[in-house]
Tab-separated table of C-alpha atoms and ligand atoms in Angstrom:
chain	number	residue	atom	x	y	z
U	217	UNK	CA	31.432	-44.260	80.440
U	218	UNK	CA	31.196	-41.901	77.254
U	219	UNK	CA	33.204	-38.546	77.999
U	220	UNK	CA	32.142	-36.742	74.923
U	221	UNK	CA	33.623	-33.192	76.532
U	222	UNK	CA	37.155	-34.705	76.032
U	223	UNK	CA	37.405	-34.463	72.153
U	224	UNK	CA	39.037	-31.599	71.064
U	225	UNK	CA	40.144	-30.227	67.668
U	226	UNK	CA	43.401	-28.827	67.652
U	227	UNK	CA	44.433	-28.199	64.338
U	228	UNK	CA	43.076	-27.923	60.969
U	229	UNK	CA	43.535	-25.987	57.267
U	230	UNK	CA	40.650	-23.252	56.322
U	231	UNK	CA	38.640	-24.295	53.559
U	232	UNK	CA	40.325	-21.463	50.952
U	233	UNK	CA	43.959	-22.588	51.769
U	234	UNK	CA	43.552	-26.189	51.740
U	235	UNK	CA	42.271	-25.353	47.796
U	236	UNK	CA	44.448	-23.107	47.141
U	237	UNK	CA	47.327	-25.917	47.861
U	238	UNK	CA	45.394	-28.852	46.693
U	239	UNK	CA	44.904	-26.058	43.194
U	240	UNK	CA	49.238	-25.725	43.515
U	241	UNK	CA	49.831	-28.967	44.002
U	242	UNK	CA	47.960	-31.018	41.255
U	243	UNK	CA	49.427	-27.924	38.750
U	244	UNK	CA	53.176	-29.172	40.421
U	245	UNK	CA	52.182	-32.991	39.584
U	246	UNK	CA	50.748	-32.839	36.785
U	247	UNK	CA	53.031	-31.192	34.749
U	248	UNK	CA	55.719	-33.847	35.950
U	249	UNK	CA	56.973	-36.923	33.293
U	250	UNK	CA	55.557	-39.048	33.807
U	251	UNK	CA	52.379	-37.178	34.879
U	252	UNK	CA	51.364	-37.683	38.688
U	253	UNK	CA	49.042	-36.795	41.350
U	254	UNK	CA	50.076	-36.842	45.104
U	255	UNK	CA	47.913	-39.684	47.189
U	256	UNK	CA	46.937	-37.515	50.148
U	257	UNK	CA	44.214	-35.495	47.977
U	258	UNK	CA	42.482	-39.241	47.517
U	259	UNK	CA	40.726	-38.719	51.116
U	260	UNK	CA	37.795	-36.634	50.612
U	261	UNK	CA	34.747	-37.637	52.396
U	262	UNK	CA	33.484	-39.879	49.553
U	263	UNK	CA	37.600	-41.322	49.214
U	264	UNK	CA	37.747	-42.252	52.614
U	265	UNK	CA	33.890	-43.723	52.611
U	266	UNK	CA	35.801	-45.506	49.617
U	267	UNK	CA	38.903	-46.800	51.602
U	268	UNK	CA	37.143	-47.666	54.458
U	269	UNK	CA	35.271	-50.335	51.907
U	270	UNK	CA	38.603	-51.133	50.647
U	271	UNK	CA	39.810	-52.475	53.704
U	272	UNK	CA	36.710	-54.732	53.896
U	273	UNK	CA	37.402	-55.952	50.663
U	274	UNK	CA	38.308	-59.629	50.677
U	275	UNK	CA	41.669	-58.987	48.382
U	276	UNK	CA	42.561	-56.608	50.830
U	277	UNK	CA	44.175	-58.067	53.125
U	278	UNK	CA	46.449	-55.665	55.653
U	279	UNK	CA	43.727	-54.138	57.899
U	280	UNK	CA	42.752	-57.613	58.341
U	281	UNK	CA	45.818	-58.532	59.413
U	282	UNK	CA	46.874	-55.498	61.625
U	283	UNK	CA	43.449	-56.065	63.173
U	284	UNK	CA	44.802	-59.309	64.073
U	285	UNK	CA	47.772	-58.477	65.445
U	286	UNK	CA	46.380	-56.018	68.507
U	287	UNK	CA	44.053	-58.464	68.728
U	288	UNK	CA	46.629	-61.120	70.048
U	289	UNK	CA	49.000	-58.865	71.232
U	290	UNK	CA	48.057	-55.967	72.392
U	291	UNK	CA	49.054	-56.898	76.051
U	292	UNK	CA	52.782	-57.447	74.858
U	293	UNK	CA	53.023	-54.280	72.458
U	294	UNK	CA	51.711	-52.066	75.450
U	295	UNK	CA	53.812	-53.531	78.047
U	296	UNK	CA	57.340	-52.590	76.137
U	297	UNK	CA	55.666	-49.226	76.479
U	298	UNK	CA	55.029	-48.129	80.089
U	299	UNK	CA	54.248	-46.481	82.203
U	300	UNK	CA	52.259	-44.786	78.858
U	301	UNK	CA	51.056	-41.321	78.868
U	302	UNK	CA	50.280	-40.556	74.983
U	303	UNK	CA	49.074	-42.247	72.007
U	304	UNK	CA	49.813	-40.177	68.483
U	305	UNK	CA	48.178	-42.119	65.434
U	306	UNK	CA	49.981	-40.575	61.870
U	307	UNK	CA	46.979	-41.520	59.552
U	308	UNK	CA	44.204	-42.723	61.838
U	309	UNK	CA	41.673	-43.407	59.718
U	310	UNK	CA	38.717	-44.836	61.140
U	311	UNK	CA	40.733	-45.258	64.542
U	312	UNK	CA	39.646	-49.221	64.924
U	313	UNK	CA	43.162	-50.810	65.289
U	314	UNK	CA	44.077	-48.198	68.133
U	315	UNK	CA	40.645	-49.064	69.971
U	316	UNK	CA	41.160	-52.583	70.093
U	317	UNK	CA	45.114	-51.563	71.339
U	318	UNK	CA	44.021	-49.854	74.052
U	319	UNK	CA	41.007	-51.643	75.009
U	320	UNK	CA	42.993	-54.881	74.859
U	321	UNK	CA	46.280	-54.078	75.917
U	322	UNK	CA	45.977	-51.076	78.508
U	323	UNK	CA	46.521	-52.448	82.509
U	324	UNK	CA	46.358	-49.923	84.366
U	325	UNK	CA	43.539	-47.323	84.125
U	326	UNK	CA	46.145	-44.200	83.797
U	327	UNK	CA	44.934	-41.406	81.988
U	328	UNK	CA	45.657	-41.348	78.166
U	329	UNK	CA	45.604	-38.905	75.735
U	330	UNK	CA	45.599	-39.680	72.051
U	331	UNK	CA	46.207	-37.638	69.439
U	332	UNK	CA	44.868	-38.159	66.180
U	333	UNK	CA	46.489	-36.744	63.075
U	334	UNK	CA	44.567	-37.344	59.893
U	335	UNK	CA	43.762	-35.035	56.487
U	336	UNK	CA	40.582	-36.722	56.205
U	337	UNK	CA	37.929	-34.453	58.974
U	338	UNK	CA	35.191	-37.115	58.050
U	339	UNK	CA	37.812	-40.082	59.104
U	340	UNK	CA	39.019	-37.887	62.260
U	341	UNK	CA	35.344	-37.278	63.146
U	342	UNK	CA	34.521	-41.039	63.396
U	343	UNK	CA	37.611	-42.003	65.611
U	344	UNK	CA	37.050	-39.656	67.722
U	345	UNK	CA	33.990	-40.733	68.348
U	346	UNK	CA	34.580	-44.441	68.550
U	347	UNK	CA	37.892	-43.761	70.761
U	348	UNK	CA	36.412	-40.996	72.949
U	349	UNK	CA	34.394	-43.850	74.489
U	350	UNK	CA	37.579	-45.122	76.233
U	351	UNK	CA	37.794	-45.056	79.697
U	352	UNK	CA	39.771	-42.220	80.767
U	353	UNK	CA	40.545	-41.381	77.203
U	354	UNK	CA	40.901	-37.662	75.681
U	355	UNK	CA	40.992	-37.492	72.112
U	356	UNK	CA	42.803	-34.853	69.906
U	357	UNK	CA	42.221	-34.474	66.255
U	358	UNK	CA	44.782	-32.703	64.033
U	359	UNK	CA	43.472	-32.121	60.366
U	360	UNK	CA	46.263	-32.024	58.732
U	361	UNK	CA	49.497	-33.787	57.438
U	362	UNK	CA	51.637	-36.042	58.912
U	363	UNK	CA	54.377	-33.806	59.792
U	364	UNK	CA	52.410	-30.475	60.884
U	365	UNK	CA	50.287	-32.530	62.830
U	366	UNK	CA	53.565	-33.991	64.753
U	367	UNK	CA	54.994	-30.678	64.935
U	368	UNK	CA	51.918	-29.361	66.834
U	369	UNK	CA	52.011	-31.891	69.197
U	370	UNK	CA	55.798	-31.653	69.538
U	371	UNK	CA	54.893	-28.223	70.893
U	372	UNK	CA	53.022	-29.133	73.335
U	373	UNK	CA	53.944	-29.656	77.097
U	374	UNK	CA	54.595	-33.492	77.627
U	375	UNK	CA	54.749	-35.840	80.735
U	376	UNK	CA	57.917	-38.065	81.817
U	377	UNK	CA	55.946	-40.917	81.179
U	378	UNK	CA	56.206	-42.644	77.660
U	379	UNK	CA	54.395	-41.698	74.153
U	380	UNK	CA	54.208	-43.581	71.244
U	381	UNK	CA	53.604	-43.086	67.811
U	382	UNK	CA	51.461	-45.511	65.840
U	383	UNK	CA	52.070	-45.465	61.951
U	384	UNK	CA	49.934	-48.262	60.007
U	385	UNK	CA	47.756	-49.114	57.386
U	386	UNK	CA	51.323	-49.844	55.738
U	387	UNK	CA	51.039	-45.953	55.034
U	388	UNK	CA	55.059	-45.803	55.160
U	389	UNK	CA	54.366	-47.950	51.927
U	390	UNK	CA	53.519	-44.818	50.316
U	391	UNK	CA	56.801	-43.462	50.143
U	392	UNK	CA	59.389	-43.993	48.088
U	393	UNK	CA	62.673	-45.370	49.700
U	394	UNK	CA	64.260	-41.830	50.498
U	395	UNK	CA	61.411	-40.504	51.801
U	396	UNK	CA	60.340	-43.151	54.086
U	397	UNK	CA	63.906	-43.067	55.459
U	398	UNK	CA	63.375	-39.149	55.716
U	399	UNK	CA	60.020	-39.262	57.067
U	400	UNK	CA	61.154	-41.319	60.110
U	401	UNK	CA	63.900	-39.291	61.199
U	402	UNK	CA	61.825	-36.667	61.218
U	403	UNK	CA	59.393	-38.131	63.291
U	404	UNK	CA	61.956	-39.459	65.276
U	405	UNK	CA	63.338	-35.902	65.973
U	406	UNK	CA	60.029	-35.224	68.030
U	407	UNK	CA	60.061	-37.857	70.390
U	408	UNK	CA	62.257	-38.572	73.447
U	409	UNK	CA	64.740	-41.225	73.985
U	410	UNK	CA	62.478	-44.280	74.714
U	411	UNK	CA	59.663	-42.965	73.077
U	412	UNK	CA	57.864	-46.205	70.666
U	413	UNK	CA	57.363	-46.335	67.292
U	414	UNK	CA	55.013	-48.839	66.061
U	415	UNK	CA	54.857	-49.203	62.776
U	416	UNK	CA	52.462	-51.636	60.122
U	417	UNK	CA	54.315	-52.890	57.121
U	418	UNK	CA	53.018	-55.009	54.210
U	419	UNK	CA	55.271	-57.550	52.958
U	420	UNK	CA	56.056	-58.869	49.525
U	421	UNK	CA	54.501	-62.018	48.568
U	422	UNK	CA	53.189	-63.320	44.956
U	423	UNK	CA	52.346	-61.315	42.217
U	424	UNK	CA	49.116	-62.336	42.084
U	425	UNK	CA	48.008	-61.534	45.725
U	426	UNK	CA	49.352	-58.071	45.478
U	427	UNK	CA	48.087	-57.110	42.228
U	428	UNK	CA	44.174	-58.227	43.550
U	429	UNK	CA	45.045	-56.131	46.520
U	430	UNK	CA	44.843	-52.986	44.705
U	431	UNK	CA	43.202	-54.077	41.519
U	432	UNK	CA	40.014	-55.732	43.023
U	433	UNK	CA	36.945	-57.894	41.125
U	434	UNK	CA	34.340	-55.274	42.536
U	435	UNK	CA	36.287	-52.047	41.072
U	436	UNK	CA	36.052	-50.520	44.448
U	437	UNK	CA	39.861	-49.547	44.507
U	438	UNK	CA	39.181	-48.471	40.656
U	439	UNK	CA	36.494	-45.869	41.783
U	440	UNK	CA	38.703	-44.831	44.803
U	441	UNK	CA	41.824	-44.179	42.396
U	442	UNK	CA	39.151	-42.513	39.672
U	443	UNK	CA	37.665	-40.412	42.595
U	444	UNK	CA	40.591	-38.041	42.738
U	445	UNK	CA	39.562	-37.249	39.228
U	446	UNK	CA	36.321	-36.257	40.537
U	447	UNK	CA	37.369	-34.306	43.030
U	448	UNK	CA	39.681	-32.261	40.748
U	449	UNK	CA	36.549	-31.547	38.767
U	450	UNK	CA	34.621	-30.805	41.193
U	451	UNK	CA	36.966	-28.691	43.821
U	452	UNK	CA	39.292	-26.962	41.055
U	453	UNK	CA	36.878	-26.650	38.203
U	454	UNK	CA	38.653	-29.409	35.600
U	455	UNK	CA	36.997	-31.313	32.965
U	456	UNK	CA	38.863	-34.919	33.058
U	457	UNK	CA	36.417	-36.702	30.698
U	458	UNK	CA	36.023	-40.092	33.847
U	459	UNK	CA	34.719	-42.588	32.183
U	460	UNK	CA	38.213	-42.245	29.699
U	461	UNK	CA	40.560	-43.150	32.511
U	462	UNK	CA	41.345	-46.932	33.665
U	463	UNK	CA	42.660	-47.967	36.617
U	464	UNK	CA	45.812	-49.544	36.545
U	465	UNK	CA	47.837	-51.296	38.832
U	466	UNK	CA	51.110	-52.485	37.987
U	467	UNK	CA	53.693	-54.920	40.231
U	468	UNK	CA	57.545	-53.036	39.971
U	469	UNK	CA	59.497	-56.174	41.176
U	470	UNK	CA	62.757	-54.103	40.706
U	471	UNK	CA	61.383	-51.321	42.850
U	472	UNK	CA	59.524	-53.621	45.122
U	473	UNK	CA	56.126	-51.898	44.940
U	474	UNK	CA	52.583	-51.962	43.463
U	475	UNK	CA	52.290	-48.564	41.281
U	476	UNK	CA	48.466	-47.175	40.881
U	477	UNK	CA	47.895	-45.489	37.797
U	478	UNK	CA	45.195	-43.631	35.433
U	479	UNK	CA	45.433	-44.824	32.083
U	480	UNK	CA	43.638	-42.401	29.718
U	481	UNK	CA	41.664	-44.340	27.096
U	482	UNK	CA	40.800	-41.923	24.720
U	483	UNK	CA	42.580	-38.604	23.483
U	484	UNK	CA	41.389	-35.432	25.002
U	485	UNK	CA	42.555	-32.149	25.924
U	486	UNK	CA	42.668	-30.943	30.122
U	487	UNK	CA	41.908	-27.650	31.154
U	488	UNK	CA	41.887	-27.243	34.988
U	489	UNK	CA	42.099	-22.976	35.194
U	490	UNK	CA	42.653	-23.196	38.934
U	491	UNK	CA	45.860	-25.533	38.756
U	492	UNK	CA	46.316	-23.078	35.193
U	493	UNK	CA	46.834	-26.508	33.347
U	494	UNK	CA	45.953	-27.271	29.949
U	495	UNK	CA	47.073	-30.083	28.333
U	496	UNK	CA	46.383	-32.671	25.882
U	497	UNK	CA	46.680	-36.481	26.912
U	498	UNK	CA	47.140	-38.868	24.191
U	499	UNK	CA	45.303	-42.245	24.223
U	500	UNK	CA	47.297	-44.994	26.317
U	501	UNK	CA	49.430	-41.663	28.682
U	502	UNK	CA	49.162	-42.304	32.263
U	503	UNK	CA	48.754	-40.360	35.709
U	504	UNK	CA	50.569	-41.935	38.440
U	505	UNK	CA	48.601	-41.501	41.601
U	506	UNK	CA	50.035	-44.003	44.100
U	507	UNK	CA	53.429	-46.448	45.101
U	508	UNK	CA	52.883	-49.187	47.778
U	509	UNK	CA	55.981	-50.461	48.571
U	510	UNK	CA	56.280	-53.638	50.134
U	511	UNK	CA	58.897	-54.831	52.361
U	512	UNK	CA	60.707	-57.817	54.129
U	513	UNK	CA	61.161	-58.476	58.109
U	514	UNK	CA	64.914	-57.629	58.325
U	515	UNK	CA	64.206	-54.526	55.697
U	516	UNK	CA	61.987	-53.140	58.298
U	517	UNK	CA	64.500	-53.479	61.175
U	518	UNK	CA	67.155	-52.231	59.095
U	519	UNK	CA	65.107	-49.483	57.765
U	520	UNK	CA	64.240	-48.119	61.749
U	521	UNK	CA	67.778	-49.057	62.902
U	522	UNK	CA	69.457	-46.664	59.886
U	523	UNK	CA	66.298	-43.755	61.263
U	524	UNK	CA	68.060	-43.500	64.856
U	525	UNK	CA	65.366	-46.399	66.626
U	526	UNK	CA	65.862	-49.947	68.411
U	527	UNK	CA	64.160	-52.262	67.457
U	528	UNK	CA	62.460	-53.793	70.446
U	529	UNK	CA	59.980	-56.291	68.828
U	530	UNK	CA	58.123	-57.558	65.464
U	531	UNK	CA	54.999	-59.399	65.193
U	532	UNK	CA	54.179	-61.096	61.783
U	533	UNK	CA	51.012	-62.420	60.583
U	534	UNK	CA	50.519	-63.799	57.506
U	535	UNK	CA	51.806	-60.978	54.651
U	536	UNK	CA	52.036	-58.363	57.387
U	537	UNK	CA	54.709	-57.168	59.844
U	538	UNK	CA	54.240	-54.755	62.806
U	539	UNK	CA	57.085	-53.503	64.398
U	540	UNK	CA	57.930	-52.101	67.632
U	541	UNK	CA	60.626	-49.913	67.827
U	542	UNK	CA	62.174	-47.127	70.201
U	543	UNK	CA	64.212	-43.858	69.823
U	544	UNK	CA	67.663	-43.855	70.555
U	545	UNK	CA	69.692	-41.631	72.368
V	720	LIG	N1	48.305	-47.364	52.613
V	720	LIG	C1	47.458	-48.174	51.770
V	720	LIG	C2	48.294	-49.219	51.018
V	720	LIG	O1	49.249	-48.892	50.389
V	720	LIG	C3	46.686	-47.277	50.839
V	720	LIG	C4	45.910	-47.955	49.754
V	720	LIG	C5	45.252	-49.133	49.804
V	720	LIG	C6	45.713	-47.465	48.444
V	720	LIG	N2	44.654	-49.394	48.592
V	720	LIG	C7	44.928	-48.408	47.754
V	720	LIG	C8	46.142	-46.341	47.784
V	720	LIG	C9	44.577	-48.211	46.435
V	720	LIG	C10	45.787	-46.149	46.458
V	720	LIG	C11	45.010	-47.079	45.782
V	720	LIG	O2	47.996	-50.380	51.098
């Protein structure tokens, strides 16, 4: 049964403000040592057409395996989790790993509403789609970041029944140590004791599998990490001369994490007026536009314990962990 009437759009940034804080925030960044560029801007409709290639990539391995995962046990992740009222995804993308979660793993035909939370509207617009085709499914979308999308939902009347919050894609790779560790007790301070958190991690494993994740034969992650160059000239007026910038991607073993950068290949000089940057970047200076960090089983228990959750359960697959976990009193 297709219930198209039960998508709604609850949230989103006007067109001016979003550029007006995309404009702020690359001037912030980019004036930085080393230089740097915040990951969130790479999802414009061509960057997530881009990502969603990525994760078809062969080198590429973590959607595979968190496809996997639901795939096998989506019947044990949901049953830690009822009677379940709400689904929030942080970073939904194009919603395929919740579809097969609740197509596989849902019993009972309760109602469920989801809640979609995603800066991308193209990558919102195709979930919502796909997961609006769920029986007895409504689907909200909330344009915007992580934690305003949370906080809107937070404000929002809830049931007694359970919600859970789905974060993966290994998108708590992105930050750093603190601000994973910050980023989960916040999240954790809008859900109720017994609430889940599910969350995708990517583990560490050689050198050489990691580094052709995010450095792959075809240059598709190349164009993606290049593309918020592109969009910087196109949205904000700024003459990056593209074909002078390499993509880069670098294994910190210390650190734990791949590091994405944009290695500029021949001198030049930067004007963006609406960031009011101007600049000259020497041959061989980088931008730093991403940090994956990968982790280990017992980091990711410890990690959740230290944020105020239990851990309940953890799948592994291959290079991939998905944990359950649920908020403590
Ligand atoms: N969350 C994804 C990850 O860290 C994002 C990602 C995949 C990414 N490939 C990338 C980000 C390449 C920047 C560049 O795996």
């Amino acid at each position: 049964m297709r219930e198209k009437h039960l998508t709604q759009s609850a949230g989103s940034v006007d067109a001016a403000s979003e550029r007006s804080s995309f404009a702020d925030a690359v001037g912030y960044y980019l004036s930085l040592q080393p230089r740097q560029l915040p990951s969130r801007y790479f999802y414009d409709a061509l960057g997530s057409a881009l990502f969603e290639a990525i994760c078809r990539l062969p080198w590429y391995p973590v959607t595979r395996a968190e496809t996997r995962l639901p795939e096998c046990h989506a019947r044990a992740i949901l049953s830690h989790l009822d009677p379940l009222s709400t689904v929030i995804e942080l970073g939904s993308g194009s919603g395929g790993k919740l579809g097969l979660l609740i197509a596989l793993g849902r019993r009972s035909p309760n109602p469920l509403t989801v809640h979609l939370v995603d800066v991308s509207p193209t990558a919102l617009a195709a979930a919502s789609d796909a997961l609006s085709r769920l029986e007895a499914t409504t689907v909200v979308t909330h344009a915007l970041r992580y934690e305003e999308g949370m906080a809107q939902i937070a404000s929002r009347p809830r049931t007694s029944c359970r919600n859970v919050v789905l974060f993966l894609g290994s998108n708590i790779g992105n930050f750093d140590r603190p601000g994973a560790a910050a980023f989960l007790r916040a999240i954790g301070s809008s859900m109720a004791e017994g609430d889940g958190l599910l969350v995708g991690t990517d583990l560490v494993k050689s050198e050489r599998d990691l580094l052709l994740a995010y450095d792959d034969p075809l240059g598709v992650t190349a164009a993606f990490n290049r593309n918020l160059l592109v969009r910087i000239n196109r949205e904000l007026d700024g003459d990056f001369d593209l074909d002078a910038f390499a993509h880069r991607a670098l294994w910190n073993g210390a650190e734990s994490r791949v590091e994405m950068h944009l290695v500029c290949t021949r001198p030049q000089q930067v004007t963006i007026p609406a960031s009011g940057l101007d600049f000259t970047m020497p041959d061989g200076e980088s931008i730093w536009t991403e940090s994956s960090y990968k982790y280990r089983p017992e980091g990711v228990a410890a990690m959740l314990e230290h944020a105020g959750f239990l851990v309940v359960a953890q799948w592994i697959d291959g290079g991939f962990a998905l944990t359950l976990a649920s908020r403590s009193a």
